[in-house]
Coordinates of C-alpha atoms in Angstrom, one line a residue:
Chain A
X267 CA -3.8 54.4 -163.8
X268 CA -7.1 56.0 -164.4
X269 CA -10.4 53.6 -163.3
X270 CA -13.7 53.5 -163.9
X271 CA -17.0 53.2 -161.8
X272 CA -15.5 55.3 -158.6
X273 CA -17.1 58.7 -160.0
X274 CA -15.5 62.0 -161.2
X275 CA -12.1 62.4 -158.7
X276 CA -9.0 64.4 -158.8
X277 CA -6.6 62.3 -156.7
X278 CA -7.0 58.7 -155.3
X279 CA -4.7 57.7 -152.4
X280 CA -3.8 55.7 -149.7
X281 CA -3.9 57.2 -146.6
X282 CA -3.8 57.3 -142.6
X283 CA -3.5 59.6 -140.0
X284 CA -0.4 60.1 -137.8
X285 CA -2.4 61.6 -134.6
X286 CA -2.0 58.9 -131.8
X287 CA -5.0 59.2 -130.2
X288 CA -7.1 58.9 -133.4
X289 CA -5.2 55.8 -134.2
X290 CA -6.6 54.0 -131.3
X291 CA -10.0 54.9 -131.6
X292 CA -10.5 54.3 -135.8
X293 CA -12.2 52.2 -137.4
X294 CA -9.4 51.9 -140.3
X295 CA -6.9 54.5 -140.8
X296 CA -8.8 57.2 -139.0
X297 CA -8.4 59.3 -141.8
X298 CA -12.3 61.0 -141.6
X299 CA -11.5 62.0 -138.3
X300 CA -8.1 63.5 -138.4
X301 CA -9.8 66.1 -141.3
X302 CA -12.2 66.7 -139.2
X303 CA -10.0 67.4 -136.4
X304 CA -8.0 69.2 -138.7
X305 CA -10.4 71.3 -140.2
X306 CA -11.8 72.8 -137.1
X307 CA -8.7 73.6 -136.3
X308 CA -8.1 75.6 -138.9
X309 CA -11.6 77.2 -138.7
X310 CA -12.7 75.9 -142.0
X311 CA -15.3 74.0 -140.0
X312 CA -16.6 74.8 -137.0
X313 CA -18.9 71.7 -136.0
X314 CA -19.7 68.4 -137.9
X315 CA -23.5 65.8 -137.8
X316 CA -21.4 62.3 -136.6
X317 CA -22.6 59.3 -136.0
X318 CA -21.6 57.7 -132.5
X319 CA -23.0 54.3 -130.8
X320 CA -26.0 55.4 -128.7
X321 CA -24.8 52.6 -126.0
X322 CA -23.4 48.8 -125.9
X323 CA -26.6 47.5 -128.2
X324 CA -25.0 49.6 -131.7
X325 CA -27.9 51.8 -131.9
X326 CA -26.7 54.6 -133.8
X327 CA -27.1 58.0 -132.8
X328 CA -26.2 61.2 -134.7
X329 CA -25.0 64.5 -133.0
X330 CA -23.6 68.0 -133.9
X331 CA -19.5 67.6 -132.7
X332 CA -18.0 71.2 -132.0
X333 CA -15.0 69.8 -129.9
X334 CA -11.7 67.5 -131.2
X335 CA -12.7 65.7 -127.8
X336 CA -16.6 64.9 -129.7
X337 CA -15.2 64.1 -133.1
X338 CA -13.5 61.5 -131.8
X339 CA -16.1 60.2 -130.3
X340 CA -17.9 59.6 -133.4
X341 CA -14.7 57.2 -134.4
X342 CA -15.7 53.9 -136.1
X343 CA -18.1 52.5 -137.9
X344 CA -21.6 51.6 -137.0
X345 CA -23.1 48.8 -139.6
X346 CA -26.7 50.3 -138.9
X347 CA -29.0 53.2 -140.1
X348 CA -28.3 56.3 -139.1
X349 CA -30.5 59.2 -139.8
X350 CA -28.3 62.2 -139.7
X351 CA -29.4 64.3 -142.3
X352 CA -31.7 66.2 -140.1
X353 CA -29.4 66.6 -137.2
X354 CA -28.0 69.2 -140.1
X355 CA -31.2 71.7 -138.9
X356 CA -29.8 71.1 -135.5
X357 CA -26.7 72.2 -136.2
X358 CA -27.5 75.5 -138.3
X359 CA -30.5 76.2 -136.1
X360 CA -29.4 75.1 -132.5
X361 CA -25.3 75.3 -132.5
X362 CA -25.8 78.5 -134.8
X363 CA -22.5 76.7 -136.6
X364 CA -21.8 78.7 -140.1
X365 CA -19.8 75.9 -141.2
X366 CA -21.0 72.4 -141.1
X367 CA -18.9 69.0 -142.2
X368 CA -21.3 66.4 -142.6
X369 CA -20.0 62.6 -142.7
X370 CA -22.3 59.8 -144.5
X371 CA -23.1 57.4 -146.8
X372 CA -23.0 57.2 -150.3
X373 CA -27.0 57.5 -150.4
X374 CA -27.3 60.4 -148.0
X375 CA -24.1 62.4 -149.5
X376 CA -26.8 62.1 -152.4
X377 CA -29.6 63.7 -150.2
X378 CA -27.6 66.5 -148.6
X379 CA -26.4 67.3 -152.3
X380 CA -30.5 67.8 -153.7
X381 CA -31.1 69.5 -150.6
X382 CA -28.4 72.2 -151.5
X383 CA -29.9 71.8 -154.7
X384 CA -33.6 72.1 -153.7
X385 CA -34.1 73.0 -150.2
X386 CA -37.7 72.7 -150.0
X387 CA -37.3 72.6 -146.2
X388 CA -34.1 73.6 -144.4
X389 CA -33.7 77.5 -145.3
X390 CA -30.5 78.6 -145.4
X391 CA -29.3 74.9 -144.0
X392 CA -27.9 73.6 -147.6
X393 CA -25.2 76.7 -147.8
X394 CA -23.8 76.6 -144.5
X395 CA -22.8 72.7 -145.4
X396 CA -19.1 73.5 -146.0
X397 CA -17.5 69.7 -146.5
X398 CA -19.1 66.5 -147.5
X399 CA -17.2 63.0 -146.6
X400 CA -18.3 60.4 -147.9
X401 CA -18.4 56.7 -146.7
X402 CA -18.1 53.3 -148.6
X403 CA -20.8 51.2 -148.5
X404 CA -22.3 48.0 -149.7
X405 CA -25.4 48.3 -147.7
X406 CA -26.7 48.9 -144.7
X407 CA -28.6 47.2 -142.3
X408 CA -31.6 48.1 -139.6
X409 CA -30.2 47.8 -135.9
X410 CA -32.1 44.4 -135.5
X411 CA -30.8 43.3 -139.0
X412 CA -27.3 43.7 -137.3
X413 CA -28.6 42.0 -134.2
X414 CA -29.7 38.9 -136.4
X415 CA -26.1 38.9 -138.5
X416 CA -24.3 39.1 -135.5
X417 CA -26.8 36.7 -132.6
X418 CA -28.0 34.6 -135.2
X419 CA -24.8 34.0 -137.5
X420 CA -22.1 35.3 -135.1
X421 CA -23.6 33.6 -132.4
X422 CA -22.7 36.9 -130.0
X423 CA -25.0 39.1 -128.3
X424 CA -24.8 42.3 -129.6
X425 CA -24.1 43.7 -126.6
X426 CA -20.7 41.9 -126.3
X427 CA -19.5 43.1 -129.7
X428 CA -16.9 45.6 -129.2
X429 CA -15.6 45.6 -132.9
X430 CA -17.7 45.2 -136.1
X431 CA -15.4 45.8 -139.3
X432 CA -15.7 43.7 -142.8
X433 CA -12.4 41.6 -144.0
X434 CA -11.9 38.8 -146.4
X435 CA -15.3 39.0 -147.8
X436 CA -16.7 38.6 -144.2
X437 CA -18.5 40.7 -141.6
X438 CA -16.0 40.2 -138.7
X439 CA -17.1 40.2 -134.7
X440 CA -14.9 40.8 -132.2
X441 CA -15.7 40.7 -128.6
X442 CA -14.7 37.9 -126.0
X443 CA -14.4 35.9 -128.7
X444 CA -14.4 36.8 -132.4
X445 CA -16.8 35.2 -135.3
X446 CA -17.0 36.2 -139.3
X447 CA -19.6 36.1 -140.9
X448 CA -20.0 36.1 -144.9
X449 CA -21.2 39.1 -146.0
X450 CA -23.7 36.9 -148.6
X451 CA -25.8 35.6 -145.3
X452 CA -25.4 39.1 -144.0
X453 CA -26.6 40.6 -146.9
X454 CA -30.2 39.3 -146.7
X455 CA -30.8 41.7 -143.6
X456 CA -29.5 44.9 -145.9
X457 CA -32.3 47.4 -146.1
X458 CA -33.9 47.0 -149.9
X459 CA -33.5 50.3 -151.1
X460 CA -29.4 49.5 -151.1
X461 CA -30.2 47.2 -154.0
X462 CA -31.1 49.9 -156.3
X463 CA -28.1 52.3 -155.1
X464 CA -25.3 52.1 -157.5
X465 CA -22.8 54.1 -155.6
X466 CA -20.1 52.2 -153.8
X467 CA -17.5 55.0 -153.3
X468 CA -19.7 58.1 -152.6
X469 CA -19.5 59.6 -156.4
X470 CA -20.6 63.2 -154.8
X471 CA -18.8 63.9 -151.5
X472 CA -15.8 65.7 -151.4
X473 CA -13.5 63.1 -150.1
X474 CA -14.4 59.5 -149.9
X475 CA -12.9 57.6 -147.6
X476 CA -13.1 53.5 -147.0
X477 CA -10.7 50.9 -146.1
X478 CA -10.8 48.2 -149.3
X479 CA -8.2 48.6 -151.6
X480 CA -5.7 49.2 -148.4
X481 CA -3.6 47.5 -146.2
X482 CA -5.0 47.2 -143.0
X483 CA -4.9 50.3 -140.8
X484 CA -4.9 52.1 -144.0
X485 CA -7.9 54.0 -146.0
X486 CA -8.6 54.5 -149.5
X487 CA -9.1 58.0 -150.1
X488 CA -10.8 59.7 -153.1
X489 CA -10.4 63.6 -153.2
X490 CA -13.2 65.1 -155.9
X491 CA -13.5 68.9 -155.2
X492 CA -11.8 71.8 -155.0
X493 CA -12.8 72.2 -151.7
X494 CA -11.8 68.7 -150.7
X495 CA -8.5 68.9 -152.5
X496 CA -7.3 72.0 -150.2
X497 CA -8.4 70.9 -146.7
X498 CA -6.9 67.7 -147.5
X499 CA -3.6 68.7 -148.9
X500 CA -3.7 71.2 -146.2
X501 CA -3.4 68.0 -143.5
X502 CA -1.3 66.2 -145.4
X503 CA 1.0 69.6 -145.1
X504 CA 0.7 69.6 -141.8
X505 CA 1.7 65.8 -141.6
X506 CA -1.4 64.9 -139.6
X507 CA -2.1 62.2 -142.2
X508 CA 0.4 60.2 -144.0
X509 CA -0.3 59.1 -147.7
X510 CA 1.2 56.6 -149.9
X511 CA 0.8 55.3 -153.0
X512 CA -2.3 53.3 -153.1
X513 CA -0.8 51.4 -157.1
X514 CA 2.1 50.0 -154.3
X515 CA 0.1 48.5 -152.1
X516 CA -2.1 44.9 -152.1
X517 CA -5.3 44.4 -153.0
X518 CA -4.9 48.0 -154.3
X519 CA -7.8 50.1 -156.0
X520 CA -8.4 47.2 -159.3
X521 CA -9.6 44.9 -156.1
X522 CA -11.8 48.2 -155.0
X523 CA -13.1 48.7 -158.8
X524 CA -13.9 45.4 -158.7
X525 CA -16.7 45.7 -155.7
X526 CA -17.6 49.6 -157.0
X527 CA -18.7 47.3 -160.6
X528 CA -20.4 44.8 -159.1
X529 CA -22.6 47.4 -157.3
X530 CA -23.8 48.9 -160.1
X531 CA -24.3 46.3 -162.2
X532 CA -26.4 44.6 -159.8
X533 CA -28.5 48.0 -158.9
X534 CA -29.0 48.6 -162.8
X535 CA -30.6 44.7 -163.0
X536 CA -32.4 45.4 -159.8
X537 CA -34.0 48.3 -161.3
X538 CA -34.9 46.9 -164.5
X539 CA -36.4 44.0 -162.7
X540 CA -38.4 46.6 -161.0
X541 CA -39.7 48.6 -163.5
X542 CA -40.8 45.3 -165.5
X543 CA -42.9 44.5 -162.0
X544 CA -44.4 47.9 -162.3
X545 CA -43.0 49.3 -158.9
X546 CA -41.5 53.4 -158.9
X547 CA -38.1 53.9 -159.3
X548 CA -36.3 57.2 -159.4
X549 CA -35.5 58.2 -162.3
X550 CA -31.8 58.7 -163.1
X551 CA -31.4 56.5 -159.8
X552 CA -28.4 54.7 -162.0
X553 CA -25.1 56.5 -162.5
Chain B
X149 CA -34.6 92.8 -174.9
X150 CA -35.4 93.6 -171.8
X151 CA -35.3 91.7 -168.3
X152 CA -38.3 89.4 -168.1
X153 CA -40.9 90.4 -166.4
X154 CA -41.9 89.0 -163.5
X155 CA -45.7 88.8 -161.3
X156 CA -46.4 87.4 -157.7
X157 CA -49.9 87.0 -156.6
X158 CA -50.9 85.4 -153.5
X159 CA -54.3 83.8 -152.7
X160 CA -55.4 82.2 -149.4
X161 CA -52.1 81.3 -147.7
X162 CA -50.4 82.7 -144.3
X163 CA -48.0 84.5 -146.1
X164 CA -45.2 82.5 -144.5
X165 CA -44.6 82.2 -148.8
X166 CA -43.8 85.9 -149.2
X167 CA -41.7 86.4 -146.3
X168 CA -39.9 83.4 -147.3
X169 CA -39.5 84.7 -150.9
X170 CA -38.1 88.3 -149.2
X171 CA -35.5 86.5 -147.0
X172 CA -33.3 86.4 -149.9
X173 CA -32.1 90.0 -148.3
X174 CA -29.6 91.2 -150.6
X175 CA -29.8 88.8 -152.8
X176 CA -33.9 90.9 -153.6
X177 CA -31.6 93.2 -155.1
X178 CA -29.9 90.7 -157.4
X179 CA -33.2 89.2 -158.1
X180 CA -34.7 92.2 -159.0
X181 CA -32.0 92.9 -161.5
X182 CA -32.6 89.8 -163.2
X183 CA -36.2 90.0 -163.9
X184 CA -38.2 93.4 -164.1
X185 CA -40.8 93.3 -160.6
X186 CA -44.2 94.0 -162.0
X187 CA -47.1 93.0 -159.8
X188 CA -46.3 91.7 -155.7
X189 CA -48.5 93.6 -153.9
X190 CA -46.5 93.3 -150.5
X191 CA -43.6 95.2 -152.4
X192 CA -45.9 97.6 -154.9
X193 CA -49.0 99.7 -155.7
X194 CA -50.0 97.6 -158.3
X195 CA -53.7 96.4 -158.9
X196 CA -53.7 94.5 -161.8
X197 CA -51.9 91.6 -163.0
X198 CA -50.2 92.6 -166.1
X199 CA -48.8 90.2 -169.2
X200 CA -45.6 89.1 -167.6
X201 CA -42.8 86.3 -168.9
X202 CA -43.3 84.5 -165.1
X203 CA -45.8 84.3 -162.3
X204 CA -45.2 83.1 -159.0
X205 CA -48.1 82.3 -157.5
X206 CA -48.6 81.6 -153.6
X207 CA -51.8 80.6 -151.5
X208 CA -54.7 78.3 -152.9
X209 CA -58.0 79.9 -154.6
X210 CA -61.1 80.2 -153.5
X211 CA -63.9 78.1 -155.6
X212 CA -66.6 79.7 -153.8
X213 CA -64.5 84.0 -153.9
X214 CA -65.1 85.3 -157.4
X215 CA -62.4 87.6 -156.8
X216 CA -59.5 85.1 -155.9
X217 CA -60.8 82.8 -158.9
X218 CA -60.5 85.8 -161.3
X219 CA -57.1 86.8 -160.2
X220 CA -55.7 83.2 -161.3
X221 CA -57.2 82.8 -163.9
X222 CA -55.7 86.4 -165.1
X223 CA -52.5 85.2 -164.0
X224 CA -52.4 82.3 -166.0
X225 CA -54.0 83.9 -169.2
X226 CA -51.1 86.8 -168.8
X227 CA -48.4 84.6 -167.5
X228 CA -45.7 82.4 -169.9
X229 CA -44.6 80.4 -167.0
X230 CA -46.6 79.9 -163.8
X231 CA -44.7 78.5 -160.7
X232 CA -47.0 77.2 -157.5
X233 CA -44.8 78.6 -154.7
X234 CA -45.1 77.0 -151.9
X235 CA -47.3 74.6 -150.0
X236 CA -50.8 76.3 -150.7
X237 CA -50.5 76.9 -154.4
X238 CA -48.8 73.4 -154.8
X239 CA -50.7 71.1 -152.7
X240 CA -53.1 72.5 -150.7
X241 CA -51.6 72.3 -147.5
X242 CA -53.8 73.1 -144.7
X243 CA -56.6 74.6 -147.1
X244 CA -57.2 70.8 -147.0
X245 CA -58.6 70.8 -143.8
X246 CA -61.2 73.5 -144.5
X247 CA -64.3 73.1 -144.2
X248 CA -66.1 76.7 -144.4
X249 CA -68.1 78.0 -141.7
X250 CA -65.9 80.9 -140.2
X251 CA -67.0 84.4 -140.2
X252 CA -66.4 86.7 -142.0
X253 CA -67.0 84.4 -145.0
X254 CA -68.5 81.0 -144.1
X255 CA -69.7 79.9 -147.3
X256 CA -65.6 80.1 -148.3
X257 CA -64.9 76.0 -148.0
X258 CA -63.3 75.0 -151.0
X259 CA -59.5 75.8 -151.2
X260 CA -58.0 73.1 -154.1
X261 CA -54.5 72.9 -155.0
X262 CA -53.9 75.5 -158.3
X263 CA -53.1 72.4 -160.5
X264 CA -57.2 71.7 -160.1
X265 CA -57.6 75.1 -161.5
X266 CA -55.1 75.9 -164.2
X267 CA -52.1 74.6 -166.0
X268 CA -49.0 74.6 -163.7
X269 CA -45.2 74.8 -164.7
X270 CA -43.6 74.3 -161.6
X271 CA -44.6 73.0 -158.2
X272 CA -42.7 74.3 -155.5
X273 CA -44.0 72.1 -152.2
X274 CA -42.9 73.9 -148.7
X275 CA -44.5 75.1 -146.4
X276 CA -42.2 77.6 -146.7
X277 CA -40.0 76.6 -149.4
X278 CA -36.4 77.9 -148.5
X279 CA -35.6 81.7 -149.9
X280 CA -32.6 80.2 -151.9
X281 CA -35.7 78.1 -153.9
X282 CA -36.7 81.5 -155.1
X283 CA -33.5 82.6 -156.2
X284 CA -32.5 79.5 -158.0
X285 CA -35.7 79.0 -160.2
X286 CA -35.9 82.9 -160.9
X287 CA -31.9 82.1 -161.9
X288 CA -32.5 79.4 -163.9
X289 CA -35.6 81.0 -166.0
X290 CA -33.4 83.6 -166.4
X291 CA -31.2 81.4 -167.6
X292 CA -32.7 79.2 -169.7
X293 CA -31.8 76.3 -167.4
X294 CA -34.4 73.6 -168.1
X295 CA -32.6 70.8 -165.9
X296 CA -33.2 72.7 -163.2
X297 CA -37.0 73.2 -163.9
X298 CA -37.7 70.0 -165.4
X299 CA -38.0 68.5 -161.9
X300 CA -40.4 70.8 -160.4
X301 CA -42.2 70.2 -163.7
X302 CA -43.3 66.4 -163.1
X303 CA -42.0 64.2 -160.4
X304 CA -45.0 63.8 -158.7
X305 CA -44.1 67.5 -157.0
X306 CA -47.7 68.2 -156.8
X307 CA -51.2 68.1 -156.2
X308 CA -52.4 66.7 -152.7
X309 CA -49.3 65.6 -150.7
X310 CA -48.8 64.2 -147.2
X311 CA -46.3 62.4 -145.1
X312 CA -48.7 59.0 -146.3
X313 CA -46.2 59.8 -149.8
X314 CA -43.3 58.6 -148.3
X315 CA -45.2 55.4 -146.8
X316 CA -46.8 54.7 -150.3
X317 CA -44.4 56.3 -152.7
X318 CA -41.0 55.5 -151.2
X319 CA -41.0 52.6 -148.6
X320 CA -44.1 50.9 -150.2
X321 CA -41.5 50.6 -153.3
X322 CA -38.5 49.7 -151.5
X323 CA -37.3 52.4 -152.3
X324 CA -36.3 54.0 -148.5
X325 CA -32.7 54.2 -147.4
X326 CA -33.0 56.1 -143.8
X327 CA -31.2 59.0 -144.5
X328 CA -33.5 60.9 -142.8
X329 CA -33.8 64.2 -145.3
X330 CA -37.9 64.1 -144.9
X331 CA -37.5 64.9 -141.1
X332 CA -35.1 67.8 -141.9
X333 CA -37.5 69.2 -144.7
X334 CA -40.6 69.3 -142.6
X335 CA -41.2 72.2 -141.2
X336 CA -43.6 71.3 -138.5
X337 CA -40.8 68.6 -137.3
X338 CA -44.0 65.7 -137.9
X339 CA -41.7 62.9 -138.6
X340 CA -39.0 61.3 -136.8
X341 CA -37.1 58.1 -137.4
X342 CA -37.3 55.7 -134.9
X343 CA -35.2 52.7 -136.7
X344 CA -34.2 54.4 -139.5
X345 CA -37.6 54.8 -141.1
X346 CA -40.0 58.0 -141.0
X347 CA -42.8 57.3 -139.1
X348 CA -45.1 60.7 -139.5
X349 CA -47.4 62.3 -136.5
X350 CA -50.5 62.8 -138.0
X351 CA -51.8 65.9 -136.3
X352 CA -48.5 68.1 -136.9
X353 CA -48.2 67.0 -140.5
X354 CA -49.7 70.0 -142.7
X355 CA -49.5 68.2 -146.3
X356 CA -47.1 70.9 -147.8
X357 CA -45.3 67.9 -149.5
X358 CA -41.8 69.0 -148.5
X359 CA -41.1 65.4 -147.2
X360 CA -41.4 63.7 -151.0
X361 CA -39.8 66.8 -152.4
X362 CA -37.0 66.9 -150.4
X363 CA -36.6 62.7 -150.0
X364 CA -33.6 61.8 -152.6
X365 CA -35.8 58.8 -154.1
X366 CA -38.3 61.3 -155.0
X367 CA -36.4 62.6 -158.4
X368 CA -32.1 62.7 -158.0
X369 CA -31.2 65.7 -160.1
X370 CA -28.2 63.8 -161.6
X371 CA -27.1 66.5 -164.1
X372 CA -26.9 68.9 -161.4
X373 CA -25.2 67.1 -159.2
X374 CA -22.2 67.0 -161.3
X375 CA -22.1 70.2 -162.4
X376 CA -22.5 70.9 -158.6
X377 CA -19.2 69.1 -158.5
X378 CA -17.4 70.9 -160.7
X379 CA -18.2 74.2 -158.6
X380 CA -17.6 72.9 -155.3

């Protein structure tokens, strides 16, 4: 089957990885991390700009991992804002690392891309980024957006939350006890400049991974470079991750394609609704 | 044919612009293959500014130096493509804060962007711009490779710039998405993001206009991104 609105990609998978001790700490199928794991292994990489939670209130905080023991670390998602583009001088300046993976969203896969493109700051940063993953997303929310979705909804303090994850069209909470949320009430704390974003599936990483479209314990995986293709055939080689055949399973990729239209067509209304109010938009911001 | 020929002048600037243009290393060699070096006065003994196919030009003029307002205006009148490399040349950056008054040359106070002066092509804000910005635009004149040009052409990339862009340009239009990029391009490390926005520290911030250059909401080179892709 070939789709539409998921970008330019060369294979599109279902995937997990078979590394017990990445199973218990992923968010999903712990897919990002065993490739990262598995690509500093094999010297391809030798560090990588995570996100991890900062402490027990979900503030994110973004770090240069050079160790299998720091990658996992940065396991799981965090539904918050994280920074981490310029913890990419860190890593070229500080850790001196020649080859740097960096893991984020769809919008800031974008921003390390034009910074390769155009580093106007950064010298000699852009080249020395060897591997792109990219992250679904939706949108994303400031820390005390999350803290109102998950006090004022959830009913939870933040603090208590031990597991944050989206299913069934809600934004679940578990903790001591566990709450959902639907993602439409959670969606009027998501940052404004999501609604002009028209990337769901990170269009230019070199793998995107996610979880919709799986089973559960499973990821989505989109492989869209050359670069991407070999480290991940490489671990699927290896058998560090398992992949399957993501037409066999339920909701399966239409359910995915689904979300990834929706996306856009909302960003392309958003930013025609802007323009007629006279605001900026950047230009080629739809794709 | 031959190669193109190829001019760098510098005006008032640290030279940060030069070195930076130099710390393409080898790849000098390569760029010096591509176009024919005519006029860079930290590589040659040349004195005048000859007709050339493309000027780089680094460092703001002088309205109150007859010399420095000469040489641009040379530059421009021999030049078929004039790129503002770097801070200075592009948006002033710290010639804004001049005020005159320091010997040798006190009456010296006025030190506008080049865009004031003359007609500019491309702005190239940075303060310095990365070497590899060199390599690429010198590439893709070579080249013929307009969608890389076209967005130093417009997008707002010059005249006076400061961190204040991203407050006005990008968040004041919704348009910020906390990726952080503007703290990575700034090369004074001015902004940080404390909950997920930039918030700028006035007396570090040096209005090269890296920050709005460098922020994707400023211009997303779409075309190039996917022929990126197809490399990668």
């Amino acid at each position: 089957m070939t789709y539409e609105n998921f970008g330019r990609y060369r294979s599109l998978v279902t995937a997990k990885s078979t590394e017990l001790d990445i199973g218990l700490v992923a968010q999903d199928g712990g897919v990002v991390t065993g490739l990262l794991c598995h690509a500093l292994k094999t010297g391809e990489i030798d560090g990588a700009v995570l996100t991890q939670k900062l402490d027990s209130g979900w503030m994110p905080a973004q770090y240069v991992a050079t160790t299998r023991e720091e990658i996992l670390g940065g396991a799981g998602s965090i539904y918050a804002l994280s920074p981490s583009v310029f913890q990419l001088k860190d890593a070229v300046r500080e850790y001196a690392l020649e080859n740097v993976a960096y893991v984020g969203l769809p919008c800031q896969v974008v921003a390390v891309r034009k910074m390769q493109l155009y580093p106007f700051g950064g010298r000699f940063v852009g080249d020395r980024v060897r591997l792109v993953i990219g992250i679904f997303c939706s949108e994303n929310f400031p820390i005390e957006g999350l803290r109102n979705i998950v006090e004022g909804y959830g009913n939870m303090p933040l603090e208590e939350a031990d597991r944050i994850y989206l299913s069934g069209g809600k934004v679940m909470i578990e903790g001591e006890s566990t709450a959902g949320v639907p993602i439409k009430k959670a969606a009027l704390y998501a940052q404004d400049g999501d609604h002009v974003c028209p990337d769901l599936t990170a269009e230019y990483a070199d793998i995107s991974v996610g979880s919709t479209g799986s089973e559960p314990g499973w990821n989505t995986v989109f492989v869209r470079t050359g670069r991407g293709e070999k480290l991940f055939n490489s671990a699927v080689a290896e058998g560090l991750i398992e992949t399957g055949d993501i037409e066999a399973v339920k909701p399966g990729p239409s359910a995915l394609q689904k979300l990834a239209k929706t996306k856009k067509t909302t960003a392309q209304s958003n930013i025609k609704k802007r323009d007629q109010l006279g605001l900026f938009v950047t230009k080629n911001m739809y794709y | 044919m031959g190669r193109p020929e190829f001019a760098y002048l510098h005006l008032s600037a640290c030279s940060g612009c030069e070195i930076s243009f130099l710390d393409n290393y080898e790849r000098l060699i390569e760029m010096m293959d591509m176009v024919d070096f005519k006029y860079m006065t930290i590589l040659m003994d040349a004195t005048e500014i000859p007709e050339v196919d493309i000027v780089f030009i680094d460092g703001a003029a002088c309205l109150q130096s007859k010399e420095s307002m000469e040489a641009l205006r040379t530059a421009r009148k021999n030049a078929r493509y004039l790129v503002a490399w770097g801070g200075c040349s592009s948006t002033a950056t710290i010639n804004s804060f001049s005020r005159g008054g320091q010997m040798p040359q006190p009456q010296h106070e006025s030190f506008p962007a080049i865009s004031k002066l003359v007609k500019v092509d491309a702005f190239v804000p940075g303060c310095p711009p990365g070497p590899e910005m060199a390599y690429r635009i010198i590439n893709a004149f070579v080249k013929g490779d307009t969608d890389y040009l076209k967005y130093l052409t417009s997008e707002g990339m010059g005249g006076f710039s400061c961190g204040c862009d991203l407050l006005s340009r990008i968040i004041g239009n919704s348009l910020c998405i906390g990726c952080g990029t503007c703290a990575f391009s700034c090369p004074t490390r001015a902004i940080t993001m404390p909950l997920g926005r930039p918030s700028i520290n006035w007396d570090r911030c040096v209005k090269c206009g890296a920050c709005y250059a460098g922020c994707p909401r400023s211009f997303q080179p779409l075309d190039l991104m996917n022929r990126m892709m197809e490399e990668l």
